[in-house]
Coordinates of C-alpha atoms (C1' of nucleotides) in Angstrom, one line a residue:
Chain A
M189 CA 23.0 87.5 45.3
T190 CA 20.1 88.0 47.6
K191 CA 16.3 88.4 47.2
K192 CA 16.8 92.1 47.5
D193 CA 19.0 92.1 44.4
I194 CA 16.3 90.3 42.4
I195 CA 13.6 92.7 43.7
N196 CA 15.8 95.7 42.7
L197 CA 16.4 94.2 39.3
L198 CA 12.7 93.8 38.5
E199 CA 11.9 97.2 39.8
T200 CA 14.7 98.8 37.8
I201 CA 13.5 97.0 34.7
A202 CA 10.0 98.3 35.4
T203 CA 11.2 101.9 35.7
Y204 CA 13.3 101.7 32.5
M205 CA 10.3 100.1 30.6
E206 CA 8.1 102.9 31.9
L207 CA 10.5 105.5 30.4
S208 CA 10.6 103.7 27.1
L209 CA 6.8 103.9 27.1
E210 CA 6.3 100.1 27.3
N211 CA 2.8 98.8 27.9
P212 CA 1.8 100.0 31.4
F213 CA 0.4 96.6 32.3
K214 CA 3.7 95.0 31.4
V215 CA 5.5 97.5 33.6
S216 CA 3.0 96.7 36.3
A217 CA 3.6 93.0 35.9
Y218 CA 7.3 93.5 36.7
R219 CA 6.4 95.5 39.8
K220 CA 3.9 92.9 40.9
A221 CA 6.5 90.2 40.5
A222 CA 9.0 92.2 42.6
A223 CA 6.3 92.6 45.3
A224 CA 5.5 88.9 45.2
I225 CA 9.1 88.0 46.0
E226 CA 9.3 90.6 48.7
R227 CA 6.2 89.1 50.4
D228 CA 7.4 85.6 50.2
P229 CA 8.9 84.6 53.6
R230 CA 11.5 82.2 52.2
A231 CA 15.1 83.0 51.7
L232 CA 16.5 82.9 48.2
S233 CA 18.2 79.5 48.7
E234 CA 14.8 78.0 49.7
I235 CA 13.0 79.1 46.6
E236 CA 13.2 76.5 43.9
D237 CA 10.8 77.7 41.3
F238 CA 9.9 81.4 41.1
S239 CA 7.2 80.8 38.5
E240 CA 5.1 79.0 41.1
M241 CA 4.6 82.3 42.8
K242 CA 1.4 84.1 41.9
G243 CA 2.3 87.1 39.7
I244 CA 5.4 85.4 38.2
G245 CA 5.0 83.6 34.9
K246 CA 7.4 82.4 32.2
G247 CA 8.7 85.8 31.1
V248 CA 9.8 87.1 34.5
N249 CA 11.0 83.7 35.6
D250 CA 13.4 83.7 32.6
V251 CA 14.7 87.1 33.6
I252 CA 15.3 86.0 37.2
T253 CA 16.9 82.7 36.0
E254 CA 19.3 84.6 33.7
Y255 CA 20.2 87.0 36.5
V256 CA 20.7 84.4 39.1
E257 CA 22.9 82.3 36.8
T258 CA 25.0 85.0 35.1
G259 CA 24.6 88.1 37.4
R260 CA 23.3 90.0 34.3
S261 CA 20.1 90.8 32.6
S262 CA 20.0 91.2 28.8
I263 CA 16.6 92.9 29.0
L264 CA 17.9 95.5 31.4
D265 CA 21.1 95.9 29.3
D266 CA 19.0 96.5 26.2
L267 CA 16.8 99.0 28.0
K268 CA 19.9 100.9 29.2
E269 CA 21.1 101.2 25.6
T270 CA 18.1 103.3 24.8
V271 CA 17.2 105.0 28.0
P272 CA 19.8 107.3 29.6
V273 CA 20.2 106.6 33.4
S274 CA 19.6 110.2 34.3
L275 CA 16.1 110.1 32.9
V276 CA 15.2 107.9 35.9
Q277 CA 16.0 110.9 38.1
M278 CA 13.5 113.0 36.3
L279 CA 10.6 110.7 37.4
K280 CA 11.2 112.2 40.8
L281 CA 10.0 115.6 39.5
P282 CA 6.4 116.1 40.4
T283 CA 4.1 116.7 37.3
L284 CA 6.6 114.8 35.1
G285 CA 5.8 111.3 34.2
P286 CA 7.2 108.8 31.6
K287 CA 5.3 110.3 28.7
K288 CA 6.4 113.9 29.2
I289 CA 10.0 112.8 30.0
A290 CA 10.1 110.7 26.8
K291 CA 8.9 113.6 24.8
L292 CA 11.5 116.0 26.3
H293 CA 14.1 113.4 25.6
K294 CA 13.0 112.8 22.0
E295 CA 12.2 116.4 21.0
L296 CA 14.9 118.3 22.9
G297 CA 17.5 115.6 23.5
V298 CA 17.7 116.4 27.2
V299 CA 19.4 113.7 29.2
T300 CA 20.2 115.4 32.5
L301 CA 18.4 117.6 35.1
E302 CA 20.8 120.4 34.4
G303 CA 20.1 120.1 30.7
L304 CA 16.4 120.2 31.3
K305 CA 16.7 123.2 33.5
A306 CA 18.7 125.0 30.7
E307 CA 15.9 124.2 28.2
C308 CA 13.3 125.6 30.6
V309 CA 15.3 128.8 31.1
A310 CA 15.8 129.1 27.3
G311 CA 12.0 128.8 26.9
N312 CA 12.3 125.8 24.6
V313 CA 10.1 123.5 26.7
S314 CA 7.0 125.7 26.3
E315 CA 7.3 125.5 22.5
L316 CA 6.5 121.7 22.5
S317 CA 3.0 120.7 21.9
G318 CA 1.3 119.6 25.0
F319 CA 3.6 121.8 27.1
G320 CA 3.0 125.4 27.9
K321 CA 4.5 128.3 29.9
K322 CA 3.1 127.0 33.2
T323 CA 4.4 123.5 32.7
E324 CA 7.8 125.0 31.9
D325 CA 7.8 127.1 35.1
N326 CA 6.7 124.1 37.2
I327 CA 9.4 121.9 35.8
S328 CA 12.0 124.6 36.4
K329 CA 10.8 125.1 40.0
A330 CA 10.6 121.4 40.6
I331 CA 14.3 120.9 39.5
D332 CA 15.4 123.6 42.0
E333 CA 13.5 121.9 44.8
L334 CA 14.6 118.4 44.0
L335 CA 18.2 119.6 44.4
T336 CA 17.5 121.4 47.7
R337 CA 14.7 119.5 49.5
P338 CA 14.8 116.0 50.9
E339 CA 12.4 113.6 49.2
T340 CA 11.1 112.0 52.4
Y341 CA 11.1 112.8 56.1
P342 CA 11.6 110.5 59.0
I343 CA 8.6 109.6 61.1
E344 CA 9.6 111.8 64.0
K345 CA 9.7 114.9 61.8
I346 CA 6.4 113.9 60.1
Q347 CA 4.8 113.7 63.5
T348 CA 6.0 117.3 64.3
F349 CA 4.5 118.5 61.1
R350 CA 1.3 116.6 61.9
K351 CA 0.9 118.3 65.3
I352 CA 1.4 121.8 63.8
I353 CA -1.3 121.2 61.2
E354 CA -3.7 119.6 63.7
A355 CA -3.3 122.6 66.0
S356 CA -4.6 124.8 63.1
L357 CA -7.3 122.4 62.1
D358 CA -8.6 122.5 65.6
E359 CA -9.0 126.3 65.3
I360 CA -10.6 126.6 61.9
T361 CA -14.4 127.1 62.0
G362 CA -16.5 124.9 59.7
I363 CA -14.5 121.7 60.3
D364 CA -16.8 119.1 61.7
R365 CA -14.1 116.5 62.1
Y366 CA -10.7 115.5 60.6
D367 CA -8.2 112.7 60.7
I368 CA -4.7 112.2 59.5
A369 CA -4.5 109.7 56.6
G370 CA -1.8 108.5 54.2
S371 CA 1.5 107.0 55.2
A372 CA 1.7 109.1 58.4
R373 CA -1.4 107.3 59.7
R374 CA 0.2 104.0 58.7
Y375 CA 3.3 105.0 60.8
K376 CA 5.6 104.5 57.9
E377 CA 9.2 105.1 58.7
M378 CA 9.7 107.7 56.0
S379 CA 7.0 109.8 54.4
K380 CA 6.9 112.2 51.5
D381 CA 4.0 114.2 52.5
L382 CA 1.0 114.5 54.8
D383 CA -2.7 113.7 54.1
F384 CA -5.7 114.9 56.0
I385 CA -9.4 114.1 55.6
V386 CA -11.6 117.1 56.6
Q387 CA -15.4 116.8 57.0
T388 CA -17.1 120.0 56.3
T389 CA -20.2 121.4 54.6
D390 CA -18.3 124.5 53.5
A391 CA -15.1 123.4 51.8
H392 CA -14.6 126.7 50.1
S393 CA -14.2 128.8 53.3
V394 CA -12.2 126.0 55.1
A395 CA -9.8 126.0 52.1
E396 CA -9.6 129.7 52.2
A397 CA -8.7 129.6 55.9
L398 CA -6.1 126.9 55.3
V399 CA -4.3 128.7 52.5
N400 CA -4.0 131.8 54.6
L401 CA -2.2 130.0 57.5
P402 CA 1.2 131.6 58.1
F403 CA 3.2 128.5 57.5
V404 CA 1.6 127.7 54.2
K405 CA 4.3 128.6 51.6
D406 CA 2.7 127.5 48.4
V407 CA -0.6 126.3 47.0
V408 CA 0.0 123.5 44.6
A409 CA -3.5 122.5 43.7
R410 CA -6.9 123.8 44.7
G411 CA -10.1 122.1 43.6
E412 CA -13.6 121.6 45.1
R413 CA -12.6 118.5 46.9
K414 CA -8.9 118.7 47.3
L415 CA -6.3 121.2 48.4
S416 CA -2.6 120.7 48.1
V417 CA -0.2 123.1 49.8
V418 CA 3.5 123.2 50.8
I419 CA 4.1 124.2 54.4
A420 CA 7.3 125.3 56.0
H421 CA 8.7 124.8 59.5
D422 CA 12.2 125.7 60.6
L423 CA 14.2 124.8 57.5
D424 CA 12.0 122.1 56.3
Q425 CA 9.2 122.1 53.7
I426 CA 6.7 119.4 53.1
G427 CA 3.6 118.9 51.0
V428 CA 0.2 118.5 52.6
D429 CA -2.9 117.2 50.8
I430 CA -6.3 117.9 52.3
R431 CA -9.5 116.2 51.1
F432 CA -12.8 117.7 51.9
V433 CA -15.5 115.2 52.4
T434 CA -19.2 114.9 53.5
A435 CA -20.3 113.0 56.6
E436 CA -21.6 110.1 54.6
A437 CA -18.4 109.4 52.7
Y438 CA -16.1 110.1 55.7
H439 CA -15.0 106.6 56.5
T440 CA -14.6 105.3 52.9
T441 CA -12.6 108.5 52.1
L442 CA -10.4 108.0 55.2
H443 CA -9.8 104.4 54.2
H444 CA -9.1 105.4 50.6
F445 CA -6.5 108.1 51.5
T446 CA -4.9 106.0 54.2
G447 CA -3.8 103.6 51.6
S448 CA -1.5 102.0 51.0
K449 CA -1.9 102.0 47.2
E450 CA -1.4 98.3 47.2
H451 CA -3.9 97.8 50.0
N452 CA -6.5 99.8 48.0
V453 CA -5.8 97.9 44.8
K454 CA -6.4 94.7 46.8
M455 CA -9.7 96.0 48.3
R456 CA -10.9 97.0 44.9
Q457 CA -10.1 93.7 43.4
I458 CA -12.0 92.0 46.2
A459 CA -15.0 94.3 45.6
K460 CA -14.8 93.7 41.8
S461 CA -14.8 89.9 42.3
R462 CA -18.1 90.3 44.1
G463 CA -19.5 92.6 41.4
E464 CA -19.0 95.7 43.5
K465 CA -16.9 98.8 43.2
V466 CA -15.0 100.7 45.8
S467 CA -14.1 104.3 45.6
E468 CA -13.5 107.0 48.2
Y469 CA -17.3 107.7 48.1
G470 CA -18.4 104.3 49.1
V471 CA -19.1 100.9 47.8
E472 CA -21.2 100.6 44.7
K473 CA -23.5 97.6 44.7
E474 CA -26.1 97.0 42.1
G475 CA -26.2 100.7 41.3
E476 CA -26.6 101.7 44.9
L477 CA -23.9 103.5 46.8
L478 CA -23.3 102.1 50.3
T479 CA -21.6 104.2 52.9
F480 CA -20.4 103.2 56.4
E481 CA -20.4 104.3 60.0
S482 CA -16.8 103.3 60.6
E483 CA -13.8 101.7 58.8
S484 CA -14.7 98.5 60.8
D485 CA -18.1 98.4 59.1
F486 CA -16.4 98.9 55.7
F487 CA -14.2 95.9 56.3
S488 CA -16.9 93.8 57.6
H489 CA -19.0 94.5 54.5
F490 CA -16.3 92.5 52.8
D491 CA -16.3 89.8 55.5
L492 CA -12.9 91.1 56.8
P493 CA -11.9 91.9 60.3
Y494 CA -10.8 95.4 61.1
I495 CA -7.3 95.9 59.7
A496 CA -5.4 98.5 61.5
P497 CA -3.8 101.3 59.3
T498 CA -0.3 100.1 60.3
M499 CA -0.9 96.8 58.6
R500 CA -2.3 98.1 55.3
E501 CA 0.8 97.8 53.2
T502 CA 1.2 95.0 50.7
G503 CA -2.3 93.7 50.3
E504 CA -1.5 90.4 52.0
E505 CA -3.1 91.7 55.2
T506 CA -6.5 90.8 53.7
D507 CA -5.5 87.2 53.4
I508 CA -4.0 86.5 56.9
E509 CA -5.5 86.1 60.3
V510 CA -5.1 89.5 61.9
S511 CA -7.0 89.0 65.2
D512 CA -3.8 87.8 67.0
I513 CA -1.6 90.7 65.9
V514 CA -0.3 92.6 68.9
T515 CA -1.9 96.0 69.8
L516 CA -0.9 98.8 72.1
D517 CA -3.5 97.5 74.7
D518 CA -1.7 94.1 74.9
I519 CA 1.5 95.7 76.3
R520 CA 1.7 95.0 80.0
G521 CA 5.1 96.5 80.8
D522 CA 8.2 98.4 79.7
L523 CA 11.5 96.6 80.0
H524 CA 14.0 99.3 79.0
M525 CA 14.2 102.7 80.6
H526 CA 16.7 105.0 82.2
T527 CA 16.9 107.2 85.4
V528 CA 19.1 110.0 86.8
Y529 CA 21.6 107.3 87.8
S530 CA 22.8 107.4 84.2
D531 CA 21.4 109.7 81.5
G532 CA 17.7 109.7 82.3
A533 CA 15.8 112.8 83.5
H534 CA 13.9 111.2 86.3
S535 CA 14.4 109.3 89.5
V536 CA 13.6 105.6 89.9
R537 CA 10.5 106.6 91.9
E538 CA 9.3 109.0 89.2
M539 CA 9.7 106.3 86.5
V540 CA 7.8 103.9 88.7
E541 CA 4.9 106.3 89.2
A542 CA 4.9 107.1 85.5
C543 CA 4.7 103.4 84.7
I544 CA 1.8 102.9 87.1
D545 CA 0.1 105.8 85.4
K546 CA 0.5 103.8 82.1
G547 CA -1.3 101.0 83.8
Y548 CA 1.6 98.6 83.5
D549 CA 1.9 95.4 85.6
Y550 CA 5.7 95.4 85.5
M551 CA 8.8 97.4 84.6
I552 CA 12.5 97.1 84.5
I553 CA 15.0 99.9 85.4
T554 CA 17.9 99.5 83.0
D555 CA 20.5 102.2 83.2
H556 CA 23.7 102.2 81.2
S557 CA 26.8 100.4 82.4
K558 CA 30.2 101.8 83.4
S559 CA 31.9 101.9 80.0
L560 CA 29.4 104.3 78.5
R561 CA 30.9 107.3 80.2
V562 CA 29.1 109.9 78.0
A563 CA 25.8 108.6 79.5
N564 CA 27.2 108.4 83.1
G565 CA 27.1 104.6 83.1
L566 CA 26.9 102.8 86.4
D567 CA 29.9 100.9 87.9
E568 CA 29.3 98.0 90.2
D569 CA 29.1 100.2 93.3
R570 CA 26.4 102.5 91.9
L571 CA 24.5 99.6 90.4
W572 CA 24.4 98.0 93.9
Q573 CA 23.2 101.3 95.3
Q574 CA 20.4 101.3 92.7
I575 CA 19.5 97.7 93.4
E576 CA 19.1 98.6 97.1
E577 CA 17.0 101.6 96.3
I578 CA 14.6 99.5 94.2
K579 CA 14.4 96.8 96.8
K580 CA 13.5 99.5 99.4
I581 CA 10.7 101.2 97.4
R582 CA 9.1 98.0 96.1
P583 CA 6.8 97.5 99.1
E584 CA 5.4 101.0 98.5
Y585 CA 4.1 100.0 95.1
P586 CA 2.3 96.6 95.3
G587 CA 0.5 97.3 92.0
I588 CA 3.5 96.9 89.9
D589 CA 6.5 94.5 89.7
I590 CA 9.7 96.6 89.7
Y591 CA 12.7 94.6 88.4
T592 CA 16.3 95.5 88.7
G593 CA 18.3 95.5 85.5
T594 CA 21.0 97.1 83.3
E595 CA 21.5 98.0 79.7
M596 CA 25.0 96.6 79.6
D597 CA 27.5 97.6 76.9
I598 CA 28.9 95.0 74.6
L599 CA 32.5 96.2 74.3
K600 CA 34.6 96.5 71.2
D601 CA 36.2 93.1 71.6
G602 CA 33.0 91.3 72.4
S603 CA 33.5 91.2 76.1
L604 CA 30.7 92.4 78.4
D605 CA 30.8 95.4 80.7
F606 CA 29.9 93.4 83.9
S607 CA 31.1 90.0 85.1
E608 CA 28.7 87.1 85.5
D609 CA 29.1 87.6 89.3
M610 CA 27.5 91.0 89.0
L611 CA 24.9 90.0 86.4
K612 CA 23.5 87.2 88.5
E613 CA 22.5 89.8 91.1
L614 CA 20.2 91.5 88.6
D615 CA 16.6 90.4 87.7
Y616 CA 17.1 91.2 84.1
V617 CA 20.0 92.0 81.7
I618 CA 19.8 93.8 78.4
A619 CA 22.9 94.0 76.3
A620 CA 23.6 96.6 73.6
I621 CA 26.2 98.0 71.3
H622 CA 27.0 101.7 71.8
S623 CA 30.5 102.0 70.4
S624 CA 32.8 101.1 67.4
F625 CA 30.0 101.2 64.8
Q626 CA 32.5 101.0 62.0
Q627 CA 33.6 97.5 62.7
T628 CA 33.3 94.8 60.0
E629 CA 30.3 92.6 59.9
D630 CA 32.3 89.7 61.3
E631 CA 33.4 91.8 64.3
I632 CA 29.9 93.1 65.0
M633 CA 28.4 89.6 64.7
H634 CA 31.1 88.3 67.1
R635 CA 30.0 90.9 69.6
L636 CA 26.3 90.1 69.2
R637 CA 27.1 86.4 69.5
S638 CA 29.1 86.9 72.7
A639 CA 26.1 88.8 74.3
C640 CA 23.6 86.2 73.1
E641 CA 25.6 83.3 74.5
N642 CA 25.9 84.9 77.9
P643 CA 23.5 83.1 80.2
Y644 CA 22.2 86.3 81.9
V645 CA 21.6 88.4 78.8
R646 CA 17.8 88.2 78.1
H647 CA 17.5 90.7 75.3
I648 CA 19.5 92.7 72.8
A649 CA 18.5 96.4 72.7
H650 CA 18.2 98.3 69.4
P651 CA 20.0 95.5 67.6
T652 CA 21.2 97.5 64.6
G653 CA 22.0 100.9 66.1
R654 CA 20.4 102.7 63.2
L655 CA 18.7 106.1 63.4
I656 CA 15.9 106.6 60.8
G657 CA 16.9 109.2 58.2
G658 CA 20.2 109.5 60.1
R659 CA 22.9 106.9 60.5
A660 CA 22.6 103.4 58.9
G661 CA 23.7 101.5 62.0
Y662 CA 26.4 98.9 62.2
A663 CA 26.8 95.9 59.9
V664 CA 24.4 93.1 61.0
D665 CA 23.9 89.8 59.2
F666 CA 20.2 89.4 59.9
E667 CA 19.9 85.8 58.9
K668 CA 22.7 85.0 61.4
L669 CA 21.2 87.2 64.1
I670 CA 17.8 85.6 63.8
Q671 CA 19.3 82.1 64.1
M672 CA 21.5 83.2 67.0
S673 CA 18.5 84.6 68.8
K674 CA 16.6 81.4 68.4
D675 CA 19.5 79.1 69.4
T676 CA 20.4 81.0 72.5
R677 CA 16.8 82.0 73.5
T678 CA 17.9 85.6 73.5
V679 CA 15.0 88.0 72.7
M680 CA 15.4 90.8 70.2
E681 CA 14.1 94.3 70.9
V682 CA 11.9 96.5 68.8
N683 CA 13.1 99.8 70.2
A684 CA 10.0 102.1 70.2
N685 CA 11.8 105.4 70.1
P686 CA 10.6 107.0 66.8
R687 CA 14.2 107.8 65.8
R688 CA 15.1 104.2 66.1
L689 CA 12.3 101.6 65.5
D690 CA 15.0 99.0 65.7
L691 CA 14.6 96.2 64.7
S692 CA 12.5 97.5 61.8
S693 CA 9.2 96.1 60.7
S694 CA 10.8 94.7 57.5
V695 CA 13.4 92.7 59.5
I696 CA 10.9 91.2 62.0
R697 CA 8.3 90.3 59.4
N698 CA 8.2 86.5 58.8
S699 CA 11.3 86.2 61.1
G700 CA 9.8 83.9 63.7
L701 CA 11.7 85.9 66.3
M702 CA 10.8 86.3 70.0
L703 CA 10.6 90.0 70.6
T704 CA 10.1 92.7 73.2
V705 CA 9.0 96.2 72.5
N706 CA 10.4 99.0 74.7
T707 CA 10.5 102.7 74.8
D708 CA 14.1 103.1 76.1
A709 CA 12.6 106.1 78.0
H710 CA 15.0 108.7 79.2
H711 CA 12.1 110.8 80.4
T712 CA 8.6 109.9 81.7
Q713 CA 7.1 111.4 78.5
H714 CA 9.1 108.9 76.4
L715 CA 7.0 106.1 77.8
E716 CA 4.4 107.3 75.2
F717 CA 6.7 106.1 72.4
M718 CA 5.2 102.6 72.9
E719 CA 2.6 103.4 70.2
Y720 CA 5.4 103.7 67.6
G721 CA 6.8 100.3 68.8
T722 CA 3.5 98.5 68.6
A723 CA 2.9 100.1 65.2
T724 CA 6.2 98.6 64.1
L725 CA 5.2 95.2 65.4
Q726 CA 1.9 95.5 63.5
K727 CA 3.7 96.4 60.3
G728 CA 5.8 93.2 60.9
L729 CA 2.5 91.3 61.4
I730 CA 3.8 90.1 64.8
E731 CA 1.4 88.1 67.0
K732 CA 0.9 88.7 70.7
H733 CA 2.6 85.5 71.8
Q734 CA 5.8 86.5 70.1
V735 CA 6.2 89.6 72.3
I736 CA 7.3 88.9 75.9
N737 CA 6.0 92.1 77.4
T738 CA 2.4 91.1 76.5
F739 CA 2.8 88.3 79.1
S740 CA 0.6 88.6 82.2
R741 CA 2.2 89.8 85.4
E742 CA 2.5 86.2 86.7
D743 CA 3.7 84.7 83.4
F744 CA 6.3 87.4 83.1
R745 CA 7.5 86.9 86.7
E746 CA 7.8 83.2 85.9
W747 CA 9.7 83.9 82.6
V748 CA 12.2 86.2 84.4
K749 CA 12.7 83.7 87.2
K750 CA 13.2 80.7 84.9
G751 CA 16.1 82.4 83.1
K752 CA 17.4 81.2 79.7
Chain B
dG126 C1' 3.7 90.2 31.3
dC127 C1' 0.1 87.6 34.0
dC128 C1' -4.1 85.4 34.6
dG129 C1' -8.5 82.3 34.1
dT130 C1' -16.2 78.8 37.8
dT131 C1' -17.0 84.4 31.5
dT132 C1' -10.0 80.0 30.8
dT133 C1' -5.7 81.0 25.7
dC134 C1' -8.0 86.4 24.6
dG135 C1' -8.9 90.5 26.7
dG136 C1' -8.8 92.4 30.5
dC137 C1' -5.7 94.4 34.2
dC138 C1' -8.5 99.8 40.5
dC139 C1' -10.5 104.4 40.5
dG140 C1' -11.2 109.3 40.7
dA141 C1' -9.4 114.4 41.2
dC142 C1' -6.9 117.9 39.3
dT143 C1' -3.9 120.7 36.1
dG144 C1' -2.7 122.4 31.9
dT145 C1' -3.5 122.7 27.5
dT146 C1' -7.0 121.9 25.0
dT147 C1' -11.8 122.8 23.1
dT148 C1' -12.9 117.4 24.8
dC149 C1' -8.9 115.3 27.1
dA150 C1' -4.0 113.5 28.1
dG151 C1' -1.0 113.1 31.8
dT152 C1' 0.0 112.7 36.5
dC153 C1' -0.9 111.6 41.2
dG154 C1' -2.2 109.0 45.1

DNA sequence: GCCGTTTTCGGCCCGACTGTTTTCAGTCG
């Protein structure tokens, strides 16, 4: 039993209640309770009384207590008696909500997606009051799409879509300015769709230009202020919402459609408590509509510091001190990158010059070690050769500290790819798992422990091995890993590659870990991935002092020299 | 179901758009 199990239980109950047309505020109470538990930094064993949390009262506390003690929930069991599990799936169909689903279930007896599809084809859905031919077609189409199209896309793909759309927005006349909004602006790991805010005085013709773009496959909604389309690229399709806005409302609209939903709710509650009202058009105060020159101004109206989009998630970001949260500008060096010695695309010298262009004070060359043959890992001889090369070119680049290093494999049995005699010759050692991902949690944790306990290993790269929207990664016990990291003073990496973002923001949040954020660049262009890494740190509400590559040149030099 | 310097009832964030309706319910973000 973990906190996650309790959160899942409360959210499942909320969904089932929604489908049984329970009071929406009651449904919302269960969701808020789940969110309160998720926000709480304590482990399950440390929580004595759930009802002390704001948002959890006697009712939900009883549900949790029953579940913790018996592993069951009578409320959920009762709900499952009346609501078929497959109705939950129907909530994923756009345009279908609990009320319509309940009606379809009650009137037509549908319990599965296939059954609903059949009723659409037979024309029975359009016979129901409140339903028409168009609704029937939309449901039918949505079922087909649900079965063929992924629900969400990983951040890397989202950014590809983003660039395609932005290239077109740059070309359309009548657009005064635009910005990405929504979860993509918040650098969420997975997003369902893309949102853009477009400032224009001629929404009609801009919308017309947009719907005629060659990659626009479908127009879902088209009003005066909003356009929803589906775009296609390669084999992927994704929804795009575009809001048309005047100059005055630009920043409040951008804020509104950046979300998250929870953040917006929180902002509106804050406004309401002051007798004001927030909408995308501005802040209504004593009958007057205030607008702002920037999002910063909007926040400061509520006596809040600027809260970066990446942090706008749960609503708690308005309650905490955000001024110490790490930003991209705080990063002074990149501690994990590859060269042509292993599987990188550039020479040591090219990587050095690229890091100088980034304005870094220090960098570490960390090619793969010998066991990683697919990546042309370095044996001792070639590593020595690289050490000599780095020593030789250092005097040419006084503006940056170039450290020697390795990304050493942690082998299947927990042994390390280089001996301590070799490691002591390096300035900096990273350890990482690149093989035998299918091992048990005990075996994986044994390998990680062995690396952490080595006196020369300073940080663990991409600690879970996951790929976002791809493979899950190997079996890591996070509680143990965090303790291990602290006990051995071994830093954990947030790998900034947008396919990885490993550790993830949810793992580092409230962890108290010492971290480092690195691009793992295999190409000079990959050094730009740092923005994804710092976005992940911000989502984890990580402060500057927790990230070793925010250290000044001198402090970092000292930190490297001192060792563990 | 939760909450309370309007405190044990009556609120709970706000607006756009669609489709079906003929003034608005449902859904979405």
